[in-house]
Amino acid sequence: MPPASSRPVDSLDDDDYPAYTMGRAAEMLGTTPAFLRALGEHLLITPLRSEGGHRRYSRYQLRIAARARELVDQGTPIEAACRIVILEDQLEEARRINEQLRTQGRESQSKNSA
């Protein structure tokens, strides 16, 4: 088997691949298609469209939607839940970038002192 870096990206391993129909996504989340449409209206997730115009969701989008559903189930209004999830996602991305920069800085210091 070739190393992972030389294999083509498998769409089933791609978190951003729009693999799930609205009905399947709603079923997986234990919610309704209307809830998913509402998340789109509040700009939390923007599903891709199939050639026929049907909404398609990725695993990443389903994780985001699941977090919003948790908040809504706890009594948070959907608008606030969407904003919270957006901010949580931005914070996680900032933390990832910070860690990456710290790692690069440590590597740079190691090379300079060697």
mmCIF file of N, CA, C and O in Angstrom, residues 17-86:
data_model
loop_
_atom_site.group_PDB
_atom_site.id
_atom_site.type_symbol
_atom_site.label_atom_id
_atom_site.label_comp_id
_atom_site.label_asym_id
_atom_site.label_seq_id
_atom_site.Cartn_x
_atom_site.Cartn_y
_atom_site.Cartn_z
ATOM 1 N N TYR A 17 -16.167 16.688 2.825
ATOM 2 C CA TYR A 17 -16.879 16.130 1.671
ATOM 3 C C TYR A 17 -18.376 16.076 1.965
ATOM 4 O O TYR A 17 -18.799 15.521 2.987
ATOM 5 N N PRO A 18 -19.217 16.658 1.104
ATOM 6 C CA PRO A 18 -20.664 16.708 1.356
ATOM 7 C C PRO A 18 -21.340 15.361 1.068
ATOM 8 O O PRO A 18 -21.965 15.170 0.035
ATOM 9 N N ALA A 19 -21.231 14.444 1.995
ATOM 10 C CA ALA A 19 -21.667 13.067 1.774
ATOM 11 C C ALA A 19 -23.112 12.787 2.186
ATOM 12 O O ALA A 19 -23.672 11.777 1.774
ATOM 13 N N TYR A 20 -23.712 13.656 2.976
ATOM 14 C CA TYR A 20 -25.014 13.332 3.573
ATOM 15 C C TYR A 20 -26.142 14.215 3.050
ATOM 16 O O TYR A 20 -26.017 15.430 3.013
ATOM 17 N N THR A 21 -27.228 13.573 2.679
ATOM 18 C CA THR A 21 -28.418 14.317 2.262
ATOM 19 C C THR A 21 -29.041 14.963 3.492
ATOM 20 O O THR A 21 -28.730 14.594 4.632
ATOM 21 N N MET A 22 -29.932 15.888 3.273
ATOM 22 C CA MET A 22 -30.599 16.550 4.385
ATOM 23 C C MET A 22 -31.346 15.537 5.250
ATOM 24 O O MET A 22 -31.255 15.582 6.478
ATOM 25 N N GLY A 23 -32.073 14.627 4.612
ATOM 26 C CA GLY A 23 -32.825 13.633 5.366
ATOM 27 C C GLY A 23 -31.928 12.757 6.222
ATOM 28 O O GLY A 23 -32.211 12.496 7.388
ATOM 29 N N ARG A 24 -30.820 12.305 5.645
ATOM 30 C CA ARG A 24 -29.880 11.453 6.386
ATOM 31 C C ARG A 24 -29.203 12.246 7.493
ATOM 32 O O ARG A 24 -29.033 11.749 8.608
ATOM 33 N N ALA A 25 -28.832 13.484 7.224
ATOM 34 C CA ALA A 25 -28.197 14.331 8.232
ATOM 35 C C ALA A 25 -29.149 14.555 9.405
ATOM 36 O O ALA A 25 -28.753 14.429 10.567
ATOM 37 N N ALA A 26 -30.402 14.873 9.104
ATOM 38 C CA ALA A 26 -31.398 15.091 10.160
ATOM 39 C C ALA A 26 -31.590 13.820 10.984
ATOM 40 O O ALA A 26 -31.654 13.870 12.223
ATOM 41 N N GLU A 27 -31.641 12.692 10.317
ATOM 42 C CA GLU A 27 -31.799 11.410 11.005
ATOM 43 C C GLU A 27 -30.604 11.141 11.926
ATOM 44 O O GLU A 27 -30.777 10.735 13.079
ATOM 45 N N MET A 28 -29.409 11.368 11.433
ATOM 46 C CA MET A 28 -28.201 11.131 12.227
ATOM 47 C C MET A 28 -28.163 12.031 13.466
ATOM 48 O O MET A 28 -27.681 11.618 14.517
ATOM 49 N N LEU A 29 -28.667 13.255 13.334
ATOM 50 C CA LEU A 29 -28.651 14.207 14.436
ATOM 51 C C LEU A 29 -29.871 14.075 15.346
ATOM 52 O O LEU A 29 -29.922 14.699 16.405
ATOM 53 N N GLY A 30 -30.845 13.300 14.901
ATOM 54 C CA GLY A 30 -32.075 13.174 15.681
ATOM 55 C C GLY A 30 -32.883 14.456 15.691
ATOM 56 O O GLY A 30 -33.466 14.842 16.695
ATOM 57 N N THR A 31 -32.886 15.123 14.553
ATOM 58 C CA THR A 31 -33.595 16.402 14.434
ATOM 59 C C THR A 31 -34.417 16.397 13.157
ATOM 60 O O THR A 31 -34.629 15.360 12.547
ATOM 61 N N THR A 32 -34.876 17.556 12.749
ATOM 62 C CA THR A 32 -35.705 17.660 11.548
ATOM 63 C C THR A 32 -34.959 18.426 10.459
ATOM 64 O O THR A 32 -34.047 19.210 10.754
ATOM 65 N N PRO A 33 -35.367 18.236 9.208
ATOM 66 C CA PRO A 33 -34.793 19.058 8.142
ATOM 67 C C PRO A 33 -34.996 20.557 8.402
ATOM 68 O O PRO A 33 -34.128 21.364 8.067
ATOM 69 N N ALA A 34 -36.101 20.914 9.031
ATOM 70 C CA ALA A 34 -36.359 22.327 9.329
ATOM 71 C C ALA A 34 -35.281 22.903 10.246
ATOM 72 O O ALA A 34 -34.877 24.060 10.096
ATOM 73 N N PHE A 35 -34.803 22.104 11.198
ATOM 74 C CA PHE A 35 -33.733 22.556 12.090
ATOM 75 C C PHE A 35 -32.470 22.835 11.282
ATOM 76 O O PHE A 35 -31.811 23.857 11.475
ATOM 77 N N LEU A 36 -32.134 21.939 10.359
ATOM 78 C CA LEU A 36 -30.953 22.149 9.512
ATOM 79 C C LEU A 36 -31.116 23.390 8.633
ATOM 80 O O LEU A 36 -30.164 24.156 8.454
ATOM 81 N N ARG A 37 -32.310 23.592 8.102
ATOM 82 C CA ARG A 37 -32.545 24.803 7.303
ATOM 83 C C ARG A 37 -32.373 26.056 8.165
ATOM 84 O O ARG A 37 -31.794 27.051 7.730
ATOM 85 N N ALA A 38 -32.848 25.985 9.413
ATOM 86 C CA ALA A 38 -32.717 27.131 10.322
ATOM 87 C C ALA A 38 -31.245 27.434 10.602
ATOM 88 O O ALA A 38 -30.855 28.607 10.665
ATOM 89 N N LEU A 39 -30.432 26.400 10.747
ATOM 90 C CA LEU A 39 -28.997 26.629 10.956
ATOM 91 C C LEU A 39 -28.390 27.333 9.754
ATOM 92 O O LEU A 39 -27.504 28.184 9.906
ATOM 93 N N GLY A 40 -28.856 26.989 8.567
ATOM 94 C CA GLY A 40 -28.402 27.667 7.361
ATOM 95 C C GLY A 40 -28.843 29.118 7.331
ATOM 96 O O GLY A 40 -28.082 30.003 6.955
ATOM 97 N N GLU A 41 -30.087 29.363 7.746
ATOM 98 C CA GLU A 41 -30.604 30.738 7.777
ATOM 99 C C GLU A 41 -29.820 31.610 8.750
ATOM 100 O O GLU A 41 -29.667 32.811 8.541
ATOM 101 N N HIS A 42 -29.315 31.014 9.823
ATOM 102 C CA HIS A 42 -28.530 31.748 10.818
ATOM 103 C C HIS A 42 -27.035 31.703 10.506
ATOM 104 O O HIS A 42 -26.206 32.075 11.333
ATOM 105 N N LEU A 43 -26.705 31.241 9.297
ATOM 106 C CA LEU A 43 -25.340 31.247 8.761
ATOM 107 C C LEU A 43 -24.357 30.401 9.563
ATOM 108 O O LEU A 43 -23.152 30.656 9.538
ATOM 109 N N LEU A 44 -24.862 29.389 10.266
ATOM 110 C CA LEU A 44 -23.964 28.496 10.981
ATOM 111 C C LEU A 44 -23.328 27.507 10.020
ATOM 112 O O LEU A 44 -22.122 27.285 10.059
ATOM 113 N N ILE A 45 -24.125 26.913 9.165
ATOM 114 C CA ILE A 45 -23.610 25.987 8.160
ATOM 115 C C ILE A 45 -24.245 26.316 6.816
ATOM 116 O O ILE A 45 -25.394 26.726 6.749
ATOM 117 N N THR A 46 -23.478 26.152 5.778
ATOM 118 C CA THR A 46 -23.969 26.364 4.424
ATOM 119 C C THR A 46 -23.729 25.080 3.647
ATOM 120 O O THR A 46 -22.602 24.799 3.236
ATOM 121 N N PRO A 47 -24.776 24.275 3.490
ATOM 122 C CA PRO A 47 -24.580 23.011 2.783
ATOM 123 C C PRO A 47 -24.280 23.245 1.308
ATOM 124 O O PRO A 47 -24.692 24.258 0.734
ATOM 125 N N LEU A 48 -23.529 22.330 0.747
ATOM 126 C CA LEU A 48 -23.319 22.369 -0.694
ATOM 127 C C LEU A 48 -24.588 21.843 -1.354
ATOM 128 O O LEU A 48 -25.418 21.210 -0.709
ATOM 129 N N ARG A 49 -24.724 22.096 -2.625
ATOM 130 C CA ARG A 49 -25.906 21.637 -3.362
ATOM 131 C C ARG A 49 -25.495 20.614 -4.406
ATOM 132 O O ARG A 49 -24.475 20.776 -5.082
ATOM 133 N N SER A 50 -26.310 19.577 -4.508
ATOM 134 C CA SER A 50 -26.077 18.579 -5.556
ATOM 135 C C SER A 50 -26.467 19.195 -6.890
ATOM 136 O O SER A 50 -27.037 20.292 -6.940
ATOM 137 N N GLU A 51 -26.196 18.497 -7.975
ATOM 138 C CA GLU A 51 -26.582 19.004 -9.299
ATOM 139 C C GLU A 51 -28.078 19.236 -9.378
ATOM 140 O O GLU A 51 -28.541 20.122 -10.076
ATOM 141 N N GLY A 52 -28.845 18.450 -8.639
ATOM 142 C CA GLY A 52 -30.298 18.604 -8.615
ATOM 143 C C GLY A 52 -30.782 19.659 -7.631
ATOM 144 O O GLY A 52 -31.980 19.861 -7.471
ATOM 145 N N GLY A 53 -29.848 20.320 -6.935
ATOM 146 C CA GLY A 53 -30.212 21.395 -6.012
ATOM 147 C C GLY A 53 -30.480 20.935 -4.583
ATOM 148 O O GLY A 53 -30.894 21.732 -3.743
ATOM 149 N N HIS A 54 -30.236 19.660 -4.288
ATOM 150 C CA HIS A 54 -30.487 19.147 -2.939
ATOM 151 C C HIS A 54 -29.324 19.483 -2.016
ATOM 152 O O HIS A 54 -28.158 19.444 -2.421
ATOM 153 N N ARG A 55 -29.652 19.800 -0.772
ATOM 154 C CA ARG A 55 -28.614 20.117 0.218
ATOM 155 C C ARG A 55 -27.822 18.862 0.566
ATOM 156 O O ARG A 55 -28.387 17.805 0.764
ATOM 157 N N ARG A 56 -26.498 19.052 0.688
ATOM 158 C CA ARG A 56 -25.594 17.966 1.074
ATOM 159 C C ARG A 56 -24.687 18.475 2.197
ATOM 160 O O ARG A 56 -24.164 19.582 2.116
ATOM 161 N N TYR A 57 -24.518 17.654 3.228
ATOM 162 C CA TYR A 57 -23.773 18.058 4.417
ATOM 163 C C TYR A 57 -22.524 17.199 4.609
ATOM 164 O O TYR A 57 -22.529 16.012 4.320
ATOM 165 N N SER A 58 -21.499 17.817 5.154
ATOM 166 C CA SER A 58 -20.253 17.108 5.459
ATOM 167 C C SER A 58 -20.258 16.675 6.925
ATOM 168 O O SER A 58 -21.080 17.136 7.723
ATOM 169 N N ARG A 59 -19.308 15.815 7.268
ATOM 170 C CA ARG A 59 -19.178 15.394 8.672
ATOM 171 C C ARG A 59 -18.841 16.583 9.558
ATOM 172 O O ARG A 59 -19.345 16.692 10.679
ATOM 173 N N TYR A 60 -18.013 17.476 9.079
ATOM 174 C CA TYR A 60 -17.684 18.679 9.848
ATOM 175 C C TYR A 60 -18.952 19.484 10.136
ATOM 176 O O TYR A 60 -19.197 19.900 11.265
ATOM 177 N N GLN A 61 -19.774 19.683 9.120
ATOM 178 C CA GLN A 61 -21.015 20.430 9.316
ATOM 179 C C GLN A 61 -21.947 19.712 10.286
ATOM 180 O O GLN A 61 -22.638 20.359 11.080
ATOM 181 N N LEU A 62 -21.968 18.394 10.243
ATOM 182 C CA LEU A 62 -22.820 17.645 11.168
ATOM 183 C C LEU A 62 -22.330 17.796 12.607
ATOM 184 O O LEU A 62 -23.148 17.885 13.533
ATOM 185 N N ARG A 63 -21.026 17.844 12.818
ATOM 186 C CA ARG A 63 -20.516 18.069 14.176
ATOM 187 C C ARG A 63 -20.928 19.448 14.677
ATOM 188 O O ARG A 63 -21.321 19.607 15.836
ATOM 189 N N ILE A 64 -20.836 20.439 13.807
ATOM 190 C CA ILE A 64 -21.241 21.805 14.165
ATOM 191 C C ILE A 64 -22.738 21.828 14.492
ATOM 192 O O ILE A 64 -23.165 22.418 15.490
ATOM 193 N N ALA A 65 -23.533 21.190 13.654
ATOM 194 C CA ALA A 65 -24.987 21.145 13.866
ATOM 195 C C ALA A 65 -25.325 20.411 15.158
ATOM 196 O O ALA A 65 -26.243 20.812 15.885
ATOM 197 N N ALA A 66 -24.599 19.339 15.461
ATOM 198 C CA ALA A 66 -24.847 18.582 16.691
ATOM 199 C C ALA A 66 -24.574 19.450 17.917
ATOM 200 O O ALA A 66 -25.329 19.402 18.902
ATOM 201 N N ARG A 67 -23.522 20.255 17.861
ATOM 202 C CA ARG A 67 -23.219 21.154 18.991
ATOM 203 C C ARG A 67 -24.327 22.189 19.145
ATOM 204 O O ARG A 67 -24.767 22.477 20.268
ATOM 205 N N ALA A 68 -24.809 22.732 18.045
ATOM 206 C CA ALA A 68 -25.910 23.700 18.111
ATOM 207 C C ALA A 68 -27.153 23.043 18.695
ATOM 208 O O ALA A 68 -27.852 23.635 19.517
ATOM 209 N N ARG A 69 -27.406 21.814 18.292
ATOM 210 C CA ARG A 69 -28.579 21.106 18.814
ATOM 211 C C ARG A 69 -28.470 20.907 20.323
ATOM 212 O O ARG A 69 -29.450 21.064 21.044
ATOM 213 N N GLU A 70 -27.279 20.569 20.816
ATOM 214 C CA GLU A 70 -27.072 20.427 22.267
ATOM 215 C C GLU A 70 -27.491 21.702 22.983
ATOM 216 O O GLU A 70 -28.185 21.651 23.992
ATOM 217 N N LEU A 71 -27.023 22.834 22.469
ATOM 218 C CA LEU A 71 -27.333 24.113 23.102
ATOM 219 C C LEU A 71 -28.826 24.420 23.047
ATOM 220 O O LEU A 71 -29.407 24.866 24.036
ATOM 221 N N VAL A 72 -29.436 24.167 21.904
ATOM 222 C CA VAL A 72 -30.878 24.417 21.758
ATOM 223 C C VAL A 72 -31.656 23.495 22.700
ATOM 224 O O VAL A 72 -32.612 23.933 23.353
ATOM 225 N N ASP A 73 -31.235 22.242 22.800
ATOM 226 C CA ASP A 73 -31.899 21.297 23.701
ATOM 227 C C ASP A 73 -31.793 21.737 25.160
ATOM 228 O O ASP A 73 -32.640 21.391 25.988
ATOM 229 N N GLN A 74 -30.749 22.513 25.486
ATOM 230 C CA GLN A 74 -30.562 23.020 26.846
ATOM 231 C C GLN A 74 -31.322 24.330 27.078
ATOM 232 O O GLN A 74 -31.224 24.923 28.141
ATOM 233 N N GLY A 75 -32.034 24.788 26.046
ATOM 234 C CA GLY A 75 -32.854 25.981 26.198
ATOM 235 C C GLY A 75 -32.285 27.246 25.599
ATOM 236 O O GLY A 75 -32.871 28.319 25.728
ATOM 237 N N THR A 76 -31.158 27.157 24.936
ATOM 238 C CA THR A 76 -30.552 28.332 24.298
ATOM 239 C C THR A 76 -31.312 28.638 23.012
ATOM 240 O O THR A 76 -31.546 27.736 22.209
ATOM 241 N N PRO A 77 -31.704 29.892 22.796
ATOM 242 C CA PRO A 77 -32.354 30.233 21.526
ATOM 243 C C PRO A 77 -31.437 29.900 20.351
ATOM 244 O O PRO A 77 -30.213 30.009 20.457
ATOM 245 N N ILE A 78 -32.015 29.518 19.242
ATOM 246 C CA ILE A 78 -31.215 29.066 18.098
ATOM 247 C C ILE A 78 -30.240 30.131 17.613
ATOM 248 O O ILE A 78 -29.109 29.808 17.253
ATOM 249 N N GLU A 79 -30.647 31.403 17.619
ATOM 250 C CA GLU A 79 -29.747 32.471 17.176
ATOM 251 C C GLU A 79 -28.505 32.516 18.061
ATOM 252 O O GLU A 79 -27.379 32.630 17.578
ATOM 253 N N ALA A 80 -28.716 32.429 19.375
ATOM 254 C CA ALA A 80 -27.600 32.464 20.324
ATOM 255 C C ALA A 80 -26.759 31.200 20.197
ATOM 256 O O ALA A 80 -25.529 31.263 20.252
ATOM 257 N N ALA A 81 -27.401 30.063 20.029
ATOM 258 C CA ALA A 81 -26.671 28.799 19.873
ATOM 259 C C ALA A 81 -25.743 28.865 18.664
ATOM 260 O O ALA A 81 -24.589 28.446 18.738
ATOM 261 N N CYS A 82 -26.241 29.400 17.570
ATOM 262 C CA CYS A 82 -25.416 29.516 16.356
ATOM 263 C C CYS A 82 -24.225 30.424 16.601
ATOM 264 O O CYS A 82 -23.097 30.107 16.211
ATOM 265 N N ARG A 83 -24.446 31.535 17.274
ATOM 266 C CA ARG A 83 -23.344 32.473 17.559
ATOM 267 C C ARG A 83 -22.311 31.821 18.470
ATOM 268 O O ARG A 83 -21.102 31.959 18.263
ATOM 269 N N ILE A 84 -22.775 31.107 19.495
ATOM 270 C CA ILE A 84 -21.867 30.419 20.418
ATOM 271 C C ILE A 84 -21.011 29.411 19.661
ATOM 272 O O ILE A 84 -19.785 29.351 19.845
ATOM 273 N N VAL A 85 -21.635 28.623 18.804
ATOM 274 C CA VAL A 85 -20.895 27.595 18.067
ATOM 275 C C VAL A 85 -19.881 28.236 17.122
ATOM 276 O O VAL A 85 -18.748 27.755 17.003
ATOM 277 N N ILE A 86 -20.250 29.320 16.491
ATOM 278 C CA ILE A 86 -19.313 30.033 15.613
ATOM 279 C C ILE A 86 -18.107 30.516 16.421
ATOM 280 O O ILE A 86 -16.957 30.344 16.017
#
